[in-house]
Short mmCIF file of C-alpha atoms and ligand atoms in Angstrom, two decimals:
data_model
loop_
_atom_site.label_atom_id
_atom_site.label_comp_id
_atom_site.label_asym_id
_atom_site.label_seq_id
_atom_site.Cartn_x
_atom_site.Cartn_y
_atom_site.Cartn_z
CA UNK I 1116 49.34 86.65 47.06
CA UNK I 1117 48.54 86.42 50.97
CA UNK I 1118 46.12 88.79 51.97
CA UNK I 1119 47.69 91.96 53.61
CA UNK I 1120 46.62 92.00 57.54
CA UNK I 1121 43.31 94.67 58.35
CA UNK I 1122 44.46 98.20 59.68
CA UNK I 1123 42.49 96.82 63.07
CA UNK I 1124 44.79 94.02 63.37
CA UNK I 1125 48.01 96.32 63.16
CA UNK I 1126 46.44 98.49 65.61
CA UNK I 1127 45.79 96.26 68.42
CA UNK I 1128 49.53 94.37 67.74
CA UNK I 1129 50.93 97.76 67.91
CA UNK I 1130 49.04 98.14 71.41
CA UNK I 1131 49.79 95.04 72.33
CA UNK I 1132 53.60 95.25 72.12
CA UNK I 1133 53.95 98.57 73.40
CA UNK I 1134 51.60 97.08 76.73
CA UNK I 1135 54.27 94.42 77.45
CA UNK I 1136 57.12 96.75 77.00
CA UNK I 1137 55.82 99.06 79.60
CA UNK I 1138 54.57 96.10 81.66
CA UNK I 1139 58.52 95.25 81.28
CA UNK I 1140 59.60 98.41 82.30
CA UNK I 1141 57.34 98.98 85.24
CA UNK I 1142 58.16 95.32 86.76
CA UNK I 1143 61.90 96.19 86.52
CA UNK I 1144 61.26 98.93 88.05
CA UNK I 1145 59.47 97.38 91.40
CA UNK I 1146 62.76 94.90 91.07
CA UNK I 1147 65.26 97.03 90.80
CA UNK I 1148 63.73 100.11 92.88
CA UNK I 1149 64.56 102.81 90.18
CA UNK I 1150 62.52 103.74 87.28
CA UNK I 1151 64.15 104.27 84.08
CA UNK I 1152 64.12 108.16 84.89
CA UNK I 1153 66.61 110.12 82.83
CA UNK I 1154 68.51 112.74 84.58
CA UNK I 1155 66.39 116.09 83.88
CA UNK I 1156 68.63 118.80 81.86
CA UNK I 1157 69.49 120.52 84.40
CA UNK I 1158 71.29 117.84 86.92
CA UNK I 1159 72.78 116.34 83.19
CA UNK I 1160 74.06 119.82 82.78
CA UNK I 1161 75.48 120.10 86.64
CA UNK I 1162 76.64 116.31 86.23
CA UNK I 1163 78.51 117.60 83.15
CA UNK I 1164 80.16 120.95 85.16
CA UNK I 1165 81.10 118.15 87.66
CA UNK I 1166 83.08 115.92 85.89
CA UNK I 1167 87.00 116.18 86.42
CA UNK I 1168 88.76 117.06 82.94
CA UNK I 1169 90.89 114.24 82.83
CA UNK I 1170 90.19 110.37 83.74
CA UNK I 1171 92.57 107.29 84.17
CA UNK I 1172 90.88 104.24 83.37
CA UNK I 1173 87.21 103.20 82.26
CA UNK I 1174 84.32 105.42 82.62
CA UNK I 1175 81.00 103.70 83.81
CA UNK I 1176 77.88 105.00 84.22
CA UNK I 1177 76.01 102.61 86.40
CA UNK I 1178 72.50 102.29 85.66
CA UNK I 1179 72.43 104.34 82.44
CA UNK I 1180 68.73 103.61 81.41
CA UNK I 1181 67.79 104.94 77.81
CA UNK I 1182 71.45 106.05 77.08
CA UNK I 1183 71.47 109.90 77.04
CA UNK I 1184 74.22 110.74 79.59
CA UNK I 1185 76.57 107.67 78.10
CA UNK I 1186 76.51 109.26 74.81
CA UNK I 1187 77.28 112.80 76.24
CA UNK I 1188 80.08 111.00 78.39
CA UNK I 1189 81.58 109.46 74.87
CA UNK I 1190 81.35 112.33 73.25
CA UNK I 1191 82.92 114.23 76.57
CA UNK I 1192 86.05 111.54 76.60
CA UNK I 1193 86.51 110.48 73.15
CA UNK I 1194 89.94 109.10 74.14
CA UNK I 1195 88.23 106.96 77.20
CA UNK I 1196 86.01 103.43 77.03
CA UNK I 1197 82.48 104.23 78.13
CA UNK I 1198 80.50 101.56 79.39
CA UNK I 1199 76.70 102.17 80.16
CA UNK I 1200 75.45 99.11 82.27
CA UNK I 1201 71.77 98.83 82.56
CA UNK I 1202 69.42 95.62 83.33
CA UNK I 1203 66.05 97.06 82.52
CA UNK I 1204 65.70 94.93 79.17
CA UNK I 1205 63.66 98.36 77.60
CA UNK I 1206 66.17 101.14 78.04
CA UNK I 1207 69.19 98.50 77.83
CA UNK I 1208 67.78 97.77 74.36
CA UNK I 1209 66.89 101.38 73.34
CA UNK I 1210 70.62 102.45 74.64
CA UNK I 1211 72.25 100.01 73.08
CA UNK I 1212 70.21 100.93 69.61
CA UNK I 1213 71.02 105.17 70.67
CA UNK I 1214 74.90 104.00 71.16
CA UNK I 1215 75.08 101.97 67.72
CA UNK I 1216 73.51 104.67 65.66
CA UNK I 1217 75.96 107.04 66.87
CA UNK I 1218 78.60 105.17 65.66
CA UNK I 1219 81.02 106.39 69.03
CA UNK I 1220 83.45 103.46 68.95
CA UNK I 1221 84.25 104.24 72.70
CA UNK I 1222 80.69 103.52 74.06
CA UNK I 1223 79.19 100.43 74.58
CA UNK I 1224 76.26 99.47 76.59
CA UNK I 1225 75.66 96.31 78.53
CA UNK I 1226 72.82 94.36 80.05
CA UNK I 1227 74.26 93.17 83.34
CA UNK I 1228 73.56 94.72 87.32
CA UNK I 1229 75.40 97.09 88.16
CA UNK I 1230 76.62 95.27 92.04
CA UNK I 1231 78.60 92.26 89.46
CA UNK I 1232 80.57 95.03 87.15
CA UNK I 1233 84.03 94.71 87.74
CA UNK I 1234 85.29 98.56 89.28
CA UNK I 1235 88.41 97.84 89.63
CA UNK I 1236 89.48 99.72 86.30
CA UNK I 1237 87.21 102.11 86.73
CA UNK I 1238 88.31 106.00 86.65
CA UNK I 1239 85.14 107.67 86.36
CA UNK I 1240 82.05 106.21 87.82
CA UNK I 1241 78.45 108.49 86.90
CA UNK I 1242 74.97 107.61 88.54
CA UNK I 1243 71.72 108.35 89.32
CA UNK I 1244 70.66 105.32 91.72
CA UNK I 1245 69.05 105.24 94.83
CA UNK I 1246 70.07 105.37 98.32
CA UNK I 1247 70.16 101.54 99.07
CA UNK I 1248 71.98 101.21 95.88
CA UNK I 1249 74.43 103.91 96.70
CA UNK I 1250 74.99 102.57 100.23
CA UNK I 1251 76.13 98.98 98.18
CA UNK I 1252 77.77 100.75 95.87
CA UNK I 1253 79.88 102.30 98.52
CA UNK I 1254 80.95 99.07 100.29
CA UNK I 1255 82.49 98.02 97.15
CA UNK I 1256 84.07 100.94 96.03
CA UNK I 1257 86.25 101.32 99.18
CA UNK I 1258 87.03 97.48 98.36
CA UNK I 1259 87.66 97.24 94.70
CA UNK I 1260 87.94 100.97 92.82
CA UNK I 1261 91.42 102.28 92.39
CA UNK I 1262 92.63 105.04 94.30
CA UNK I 1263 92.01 108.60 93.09
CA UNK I 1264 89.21 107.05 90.69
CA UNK I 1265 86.10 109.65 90.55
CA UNK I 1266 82.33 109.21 91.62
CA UNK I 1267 80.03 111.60 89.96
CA UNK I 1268 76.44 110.60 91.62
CA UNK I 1269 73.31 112.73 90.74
CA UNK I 1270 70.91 113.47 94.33
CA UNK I 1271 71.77 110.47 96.17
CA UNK I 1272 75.00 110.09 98.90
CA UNK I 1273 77.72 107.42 98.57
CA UNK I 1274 76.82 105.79 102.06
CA UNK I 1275 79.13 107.47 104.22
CA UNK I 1276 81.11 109.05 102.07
CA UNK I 1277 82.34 112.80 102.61
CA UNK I 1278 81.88 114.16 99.49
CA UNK I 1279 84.93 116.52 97.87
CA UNK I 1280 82.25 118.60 96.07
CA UNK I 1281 78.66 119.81 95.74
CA UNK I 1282 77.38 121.35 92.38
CA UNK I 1283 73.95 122.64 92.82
CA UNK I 1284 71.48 121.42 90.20
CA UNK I 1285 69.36 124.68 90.43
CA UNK I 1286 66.23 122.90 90.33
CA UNK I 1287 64.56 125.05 93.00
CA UNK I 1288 64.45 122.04 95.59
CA UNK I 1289 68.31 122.24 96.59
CA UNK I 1290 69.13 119.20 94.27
CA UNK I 1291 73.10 118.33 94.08
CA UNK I 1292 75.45 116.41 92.17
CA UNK I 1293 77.84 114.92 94.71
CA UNK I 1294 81.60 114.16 93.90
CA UNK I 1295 83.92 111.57 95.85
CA UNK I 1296 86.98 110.74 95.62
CA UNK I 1297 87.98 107.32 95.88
CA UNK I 1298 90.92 107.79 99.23
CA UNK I 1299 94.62 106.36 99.01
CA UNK I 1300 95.18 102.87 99.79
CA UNK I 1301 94.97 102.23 103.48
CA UNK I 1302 96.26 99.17 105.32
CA UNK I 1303 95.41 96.19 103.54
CA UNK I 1304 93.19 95.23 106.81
CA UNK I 1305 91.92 98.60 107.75
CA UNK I 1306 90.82 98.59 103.76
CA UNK I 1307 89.20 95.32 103.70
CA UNK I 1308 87.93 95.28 107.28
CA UNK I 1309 85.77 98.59 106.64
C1 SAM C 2324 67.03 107.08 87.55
S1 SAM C 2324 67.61 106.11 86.18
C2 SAM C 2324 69.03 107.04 85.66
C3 SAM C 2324 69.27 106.95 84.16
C4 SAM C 2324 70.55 107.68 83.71
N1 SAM C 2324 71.69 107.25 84.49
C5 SAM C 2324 70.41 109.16 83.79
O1 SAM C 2324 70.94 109.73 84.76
O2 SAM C 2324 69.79 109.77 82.91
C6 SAM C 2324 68.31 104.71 87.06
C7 SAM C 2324 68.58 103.52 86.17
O3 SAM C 2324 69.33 102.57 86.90
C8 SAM C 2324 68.90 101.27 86.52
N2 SAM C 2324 69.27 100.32 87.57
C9 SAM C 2324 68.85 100.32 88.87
N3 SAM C 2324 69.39 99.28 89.54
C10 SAM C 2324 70.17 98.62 88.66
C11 SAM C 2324 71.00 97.46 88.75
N4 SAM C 2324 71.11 96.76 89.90
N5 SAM C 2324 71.70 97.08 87.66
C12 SAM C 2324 71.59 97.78 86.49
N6 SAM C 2324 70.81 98.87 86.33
C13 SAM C 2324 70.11 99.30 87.40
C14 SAM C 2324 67.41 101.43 86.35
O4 SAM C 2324 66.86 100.40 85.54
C15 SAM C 2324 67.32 102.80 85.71
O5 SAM C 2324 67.31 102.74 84.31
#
């Protein structure tokens, strides 16, 4: 029989693994300029009192990190495809794991950045970015999301986007969930000139 491994050895594998996953999630961080930082309860709960009771088309929530608000949008829209993108390999993996063991069949979660997914299907669109991110985000919105789809963004503006609503998050610092919608089509070249 092969000897069993010392408790001291466990230990300092144990260390050692959790040290490169936080190494991972700190250097995706620095690349992608937002740390895996869930919403806090309160801005999940105005995010929630935000949301429009009915959606046409796929919800995303760009940038979902370790999964929580994708499995509260499944379980808001059982009838809608969820998609949580994420690129941090850390939370991607953990939400993926969260999204499997609650066996929603309308939420998956993929590993891909969130300026290649595809919006044009897109009723519903939930984040908590950054502003440079937002201001990107915004370009290709007014491109490629349908009209009348829904962006639900926690703190940060959508460029220069009026928003249709403000829910306060009540955190004491004047924090708000911002809603837009996306406007009617314009002229093809007023819509792809912007
Ligand atoms: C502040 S967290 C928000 C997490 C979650 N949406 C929430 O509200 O609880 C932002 C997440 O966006 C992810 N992110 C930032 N830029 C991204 C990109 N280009 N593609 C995919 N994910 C990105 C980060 O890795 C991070 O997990």
């Amino acid at each position: 029989m092969a000897p069993s491994p010392e408790p001291g050895t466990l230990a300092l594998l144990a260390a050692a693994v959790v040290a490169a996953g936080a190494s991972l999630v700190v250097l995706y961080t620095l690349r992608l300029g937002a740390p895996p930082w869930p919403s806090s309860p309160r801005a999940r709960h105005a995010v929630m009192a935000a949301l429009p009771a009915q959606v046409e088309g796929a919800i995303l929530e760009l940038g979902c990190g370790w999964g929580g608000l994708a499995l509260a949008l499944a379980a808001r829209y059982p009838d809608r495809p969820v998609v949580g993108v994420e690129l941090s390999p850390i939370p991607w993996a953990v939400a993926r794991l969260r999204a499997w063991a609650s066996r929603r069949k309308n939420l998956t979660v993929r590993r891909a950045d969130l300026h290649q997914v595809d919006v044009a299907r897109a009723g519903l669109i939930v984040c908590y970015l950054h502003r440079e991110a937002m201001t990107r985000l915004a370009i290709r919105m007014r491109r490629e999301a349908p009209p009348g789809a829904v962006v639900v963004s926690n703190s940060f503006g959508l460029g220069d986007w009026t928003p249709e609503a403000r829910v306060p998050i009540g955190d004491g610092f004047g924090g708000v969930v911002l809603v837009y919608r996306v406007p009617p089509l314009s002229p093809p070249s007023a819509r792809y000139n912007a």
